[in-house]
Amino acid sequence: MEQFFYTETMTVMNADADFRSLLKPSALLRYVEQISTDHARAFGMDDQFFKDRGVTFLVGKQALKFDRVPQRAETLTLTSRAQVSKHGSVKRITTLTDAEGKEVAMVDCRWIVASLAEGRILREPGWTVENFWNDTVEDELPLQLHKCKDGLTSAGEWTVHYSQCDLNGHLNNAFYLDLVCDALPLEVMRKGPVTFASINYHREIPMGETAEVFYAPSADGWYVIGKHNGQTSFECYLEVGKTNV
């Protein structure tokens, strides 16, 4: 069956590259956040659209995978597809291809629709948009976290600053990965780029507030958890240190 999709190109900016001149994982999530917004706006779902309906989209969890981490100044084609809401979750798959048409990365993002007036999650959107949703989007990434309860090391407390916040005054979804990478020991991050990450957002961290972050080795990578006001704010599993293909 023909898939409905949205596509655009982006170039890896200097500010989005790390000390290896490779795309940061957080920047990849920002690119996906932008194309998701652009896709919705192209079909009439802009800020006023959601304001009129008293709803918003929130990211519940997402995962990313690099087959090859793009380099600074590289131009990429992003292709994004959204699936109809199932069990209260909207799956959006975004792939990135290079100039030769080879897939270099994928992001699997699970959105939820929330009622601002009622403060609850909606099972499905209260509207339809022709040629926007797909009945099924086959691709997906593993979203498991390989949790650890023992052997956690504290990376200290982290305060959410102005430059890290989103439109709602909370830590931006993409910046959680910056926090995670900064929390891990430098010798870990020096081994190589992040090649896989899965993150689950439990509770938002408002601007000016603080979370304590813990980490531990797990499976083939690292498990990182952040706690705010005594409750789990986020959990992340990521793999690092593999050479770039």
Tab-separated table of C-alpha atoms in Angstrom:
chain	number	residue	atom	x	y	z
A	1	MET	CA	0.000	0.000	0.000
A	2	GLU	CA	1.235	3.485	-0.850
A	3	GLN	CA	2.583	5.326	2.183
A	4	PHE	CA	1.873	8.961	2.964
A	5	PHE	CA	5.104	10.714	3.868
A	6	TYR	CA	6.732	14.118	4.212
A	7	THR	CA	10.290	14.895	3.187
A	8	GLU	CA	12.799	17.730	3.427
A	9	THR	CA	16.560	18.196	3.433
A	10	MET	CA	18.799	19.448	6.213
A	11	THR	CA	22.514	20.151	6.429
A	12	VAL	CA	24.512	19.244	9.529
A	13	MET	CA	25.540	22.576	11.017
A	14	ASN	CA	28.766	23.161	12.915
A	15	ALA	CA	26.838	23.669	16.149
A	16	ASP	CA	25.199	20.254	15.722
A	17	ALA	CA	28.491	18.350	15.441
A	18	ASP	CA	30.654	16.960	18.236
A	19	PHE	CA	34.447	17.034	18.668
A	20	ARG	CA	34.726	14.359	15.953
A	21	SER	CA	32.763	16.554	13.516
A	22	LEU	CA	29.951	13.983	13.715
A	23	LEU	CA	26.249	14.708	14.229
A	24	LYS	CA	25.268	14.705	17.897
A	25	PRO	CA	22.391	12.351	18.785
A	26	SER	CA	20.499	15.242	20.380
A	27	ALA	CA	20.739	17.199	17.120
A	28	LEU	CA	19.235	14.252	15.251
A	29	LEU	CA	16.239	14.388	17.591
A	30	ARG	CA	15.917	18.132	17.005
A	31	TYR	CA	15.871	17.565	13.235
A	32	VAL	CA	13.111	14.997	13.680
A	33	GLU	CA	11.173	17.331	15.972
A	34	GLN	CA	11.352	20.012	13.277
A	35	ILE	CA	10.252	17.829	10.370
A	36	SER	CA	7.377	16.506	12.494
A	37	THR	CA	6.227	20.076	13.110
A	38	ASP	CA	6.694	21.046	9.456
A	39	HIS	CA	4.719	17.977	8.360
A	40	ALA	CA	1.801	18.887	10.615
A	41	ARG	CA	1.819	22.537	9.527
A	42	ALA	CA	1.846	21.540	5.857
A	43	PHE	CA	-1.487	19.818	6.500
A	44	GLY	CA	-3.027	22.730	8.403
A	45	MET	CA	-2.147	21.565	11.913
A	46	ASP	CA	-0.420	24.689	13.201
A	47	ASP	CA	-0.339	26.268	16.673
A	48	GLN	CA	-3.802	27.789	16.275
A	49	PHE	CA	-5.224	24.437	15.142
A	50	PHE	CA	-4.170	22.769	18.385
A	51	LYS	CA	-5.121	25.782	20.511
A	52	ASP	CA	-8.661	25.736	19.105
A	53	ARG	CA	-8.993	22.068	20.078
A	54	GLY	CA	-7.334	22.402	23.466
A	55	VAL	CA	-4.873	19.594	22.800
A	56	THR	CA	-1.162	19.086	22.341
A	57	PHE	CA	1.162	16.341	21.165
A	58	LEU	CA	3.713	15.022	23.671
A	59	VAL	CA	6.555	12.578	23.116
A	60	GLY	CA	6.197	9.531	25.346
A	61	LYS	CA	9.279	7.657	24.187
A	62	GLN	CA	11.627	7.473	21.240
A	63	ALA	CA	14.654	5.619	19.932
A	64	LEU	CA	17.352	6.388	17.392
A	65	LYS	CA	19.802	4.258	15.449
A	66	PHE	CA	22.789	5.315	13.371
A	67	ASP	CA	24.003	3.031	10.580
A	68	ARG	CA	26.602	5.699	9.889
A	69	VAL	CA	26.876	8.908	11.870
A	70	PRO	CA	26.692	11.859	9.422
A	71	GLN	CA	29.507	14.382	9.309
A	72	ARG	CA	29.518	18.151	9.669
A	73	ALA	CA	28.301	19.953	6.500
A	74	GLU	CA	26.726	16.774	5.133
A	75	THR	CA	23.325	17.238	3.482
A	76	LEU	CA	20.678	14.698	4.466
A	77	THR	CA	17.205	13.855	3.218
A	78	LEU	CA	14.667	13.233	5.971
A	79	THR	CA	11.533	11.216	5.220
A	80	SER	CA	8.860	11.036	7.915
A	81	ARG	CA	5.724	8.872	8.134
A	82	ALA	CA	3.014	8.961	10.789
A	83	GLN	CA	0.737	6.076	11.759
A	84	VAL	CA	-2.829	6.433	12.996
A	85	SER	CA	-3.201	6.389	16.761
A	86	LYS	CA	-3.189	2.879	18.198
A	87	HIS	CA	-3.641	2.212	21.909
A	88	GLY	CA	-3.244	5.933	22.574
A	89	SER	CA	0.096	6.210	20.767
A	90	VAL	CA	1.018	7.697	17.383
A	91	LYS	CA	4.097	6.094	15.840
A	92	ARG	CA	6.240	8.320	13.642
A	93	ILE	CA	9.191	6.851	11.760
A	94	THR	CA	11.760	9.213	10.267
A	95	THR	CA	14.637	7.977	8.131
A	96	LEU	CA	17.706	9.912	7.022
A	97	THR	CA	19.510	9.168	3.771
A	98	ASP	CA	22.766	10.580	2.447
A	99	ALA	CA	23.610	12.048	-0.962
A	100	GLU	CA	23.961	8.529	-2.401
A	101	GLY	CA	20.530	7.518	-1.153
A	102	LYS	CA	21.853	5.233	1.584
A	103	GLU	CA	20.008	5.193	4.892
A	104	VAL	CA	22.270	6.493	7.647
A	105	ALA	CA	19.853	6.845	10.563
A	106	MET	CA	16.335	6.172	11.801
A	107	VAL	CA	14.238	7.611	14.617
A	108	ASP	CA	11.174	5.864	16.041
A	109	CYS	CA	9.116	8.404	17.980
A	110	ARG	CA	5.906	7.594	19.884
A	111	TRP	CA	3.624	10.591	20.333
A	112	ILE	CA	0.620	10.884	22.602
A	113	VAL	CA	-2.257	13.361	22.356
A	114	ALA	CA	-3.106	15.168	25.593
A	115	SER	CA	-6.140	17.275	26.485
A	116	LEU	CA	-4.943	20.530	28.038
A	117	ALA	CA	-8.334	21.254	29.576
A	118	GLU	CA	-8.773	17.817	31.150
A	119	GLY	CA	-5.113	17.083	31.806
A	120	ARG	CA	-5.331	13.553	30.468
A	121	ILE	CA	-4.136	11.402	27.591
A	122	LEU	CA	-6.598	10.891	24.738
A	123	ARG	CA	-6.953	7.480	23.105
A	124	GLU	CA	-6.967	9.082	19.662
A	125	PRO	CA	-7.109	12.555	18.078
A	126	GLY	CA	-10.573	14.060	17.759
A	127	TRP	CA	-10.019	14.942	14.103
A	128	THR	CA	-8.905	13.415	10.819
A	129	VAL	CA	-6.569	14.785	8.138
A	130	GLU	CA	-6.665	13.274	4.665
A	131	ASN	CA	-3.387	11.847	3.320
A	132	PHE	CA	-1.531	12.470	6.589
A	133	TRP	CA	-1.932	9.270	8.608
A	134	ASN	CA	-0.944	5.795	7.480
A	135	ASP	CA	-2.932	2.784	8.659
A	136	THR	CA	0.350	1.006	9.349
A	137	VAL	CA	3.991	2.057	9.397
A	138	GLU	CA	6.007	-1.153	9.447
A	139	ASP	CA	9.443	0.049	10.554
A	140	GLU	CA	10.287	0.365	14.229
A	141	LEU	CA	13.203	0.334	16.643
A	142	PRO	CA	13.583	-1.502	19.959
A	143	LEU	CA	12.391	0.713	22.787
A	144	GLN	CA	13.579	-1.395	25.728
A	145	LEU	CA	15.718	0.323	28.349
A	146	HIS	CA	17.752	-2.553	29.871
A	147	LYS	CA	17.006	-1.166	33.318
A	148	CYS	CA	19.361	-1.444	36.285
A	149	LYS	CA	18.362	-1.210	39.922
A	150	ASP	CA	21.739	-1.972	41.457
A	151	GLY	CA	25.194	-0.557	40.888
A	152	LEU	CA	23.991	2.923	39.949
A	153	THR	CA	26.521	5.747	40.182
A	154	SER	CA	25.353	9.300	40.838
A	155	ALA	CA	26.451	11.855	38.240
A	156	GLY	CA	25.249	14.648	40.499
A	157	GLU	CA	22.403	17.127	40.241
A	158	TRP	CA	21.581	18.938	37.015
A	159	THR	CA	19.599	22.169	36.797
A	160	VAL	CA	17.447	22.860	33.744
A	161	HIS	CA	18.584	26.166	32.258
A	162	TYR	CA	16.945	28.627	29.864
A	163	SER	CA	18.853	27.460	26.779
A	164	GLN	CA	17.721	23.846	27.239
A	165	CYS	CA	13.985	24.474	27.440
A	166	ASP	CA	11.166	24.015	24.959
A	167	LEU	CA	8.171	26.214	24.144
A	168	ASN	CA	6.451	25.112	27.354
A	169	GLY	CA	9.350	25.941	29.675
A	170	HIS	CA	10.408	22.331	30.236
A	171	LEU	CA	13.603	20.510	29.317
A	172	ASN	CA	13.399	19.939	25.561
A	173	ASN	CA	13.028	16.286	24.545
A	174	ALA	CA	16.225	16.363	22.492
A	175	PHE	CA	18.293	17.925	25.282
A	176	TYR	CA	17.734	14.901	27.510
A	177	LEU	CA	20.307	13.129	25.348
A	178	ASP	CA	22.799	15.949	25.908
A	179	LEU	CA	22.233	15.557	29.629
A	180	VAL	CA	22.701	11.780	29.376
A	181	CYS	CA	25.928	12.068	27.386
A	182	ASP	CA	27.288	14.706	29.775
A	183	ALA	CA	26.449	12.510	32.777
A	184	LEU	CA	28.509	9.562	31.533
A	185	PRO	CA	32.265	9.512	32.213
A	186	LEU	CA	34.309	11.276	29.533
A	187	GLU	CA	36.308	8.128	28.814
A	188	VAL	CA	33.060	6.487	27.711
A	189	MET	CA	32.158	9.266	25.298
A	190	ARG	CA	35.705	9.392	23.907
A	191	LYS	CA	35.456	5.774	22.727
A	192	GLY	CA	33.215	6.637	19.813
A	193	PRO	CA	29.875	8.144	18.797
A	194	VAL	CA	26.478	7.148	20.118
A	195	THR	CA	25.076	4.555	17.713
A	196	PHE	CA	21.799	3.713	19.478
A	197	ALA	CA	19.641	5.339	22.132
A	198	SER	CA	16.212	4.686	23.589
A	199	ILE	CA	14.614	7.164	25.976
A	200	ASN	CA	11.388	7.121	27.957
A	201	TYR	CA	9.944	10.421	29.214
A	202	HIS	CA	8.004	9.956	32.457
A	203	ARG	CA	7.676	13.444	33.956
A	204	GLU	CA	8.752	16.813	32.605
A	205	ILE	CA	11.444	18.852	34.345
A	206	PRO	CA	10.512	22.569	34.468
A	207	MET	CA	13.017	25.359	33.841
A	208	GLY	CA	15.018	26.223	36.945
A	209	GLU	CA	14.391	22.906	38.669
A	210	THR	CA	16.914	20.164	39.363
A	211	ALA	CA	17.160	16.438	38.711
A	212	GLU	CA	19.676	13.937	40.038
A	213	VAL	CA	21.096	11.639	37.383
A	214	PHE	CA	22.432	8.105	37.861
A	215	TYR	CA	24.120	5.702	35.438
A	216	ALA	CA	25.310	2.094	35.227
A	217	PRO	CA	26.691	-0.237	32.553
A	218	SER	CA	23.935	-2.410	31.097
A	219	ALA	CA	23.661	-4.922	28.242
A	220	ASP	CA	25.864	-3.552	25.427
A	221	GLY	CA	25.769	0.020	26.663
A	222	TRP	CA	24.675	2.254	29.510
A	223	TYR	CA	21.498	2.813	31.499
A	224	VAL	CA	20.832	6.361	32.725
A	225	ILE	CA	17.971	7.510	34.957
A	226	GLY	CA	16.988	10.983	36.128
A	227	LYS	CA	14.929	11.702	39.240
A	228	HIS	CA	13.096	14.936	40.008
A	229	ASN	CA	11.318	15.576	43.314
A	230	GLY	CA	11.802	11.948	44.289
A	231	GLN	CA	10.144	10.566	41.156
A	232	THR	CA	11.586	9.164	37.944
A	233	SER	CA	11.670	11.850	35.264
A	234	PHE	CA	13.315	9.892	32.446
A	235	GLU	CA	15.151	6.675	31.642
A	236	CYS	CA	17.587	6.100	28.808
A	237	TYR	CA	19.626	3.252	27.362
A	238	LEU	CA	22.369	4.041	24.880
A	239	GLU	CA	25.260	2.350	23.135
A	240	VAL	CA	28.530	4.182	22.527
A	241	GLY	CA	32.082	3.496	21.501
A	242	LYS	CA	31.436	1.719	18.222
A	243	THR	CA	33.429	2.983	15.265
A	244	ASN	CA	31.714	5.029	12.579
A	245	VAL	CA	30.975	3.028	9.413
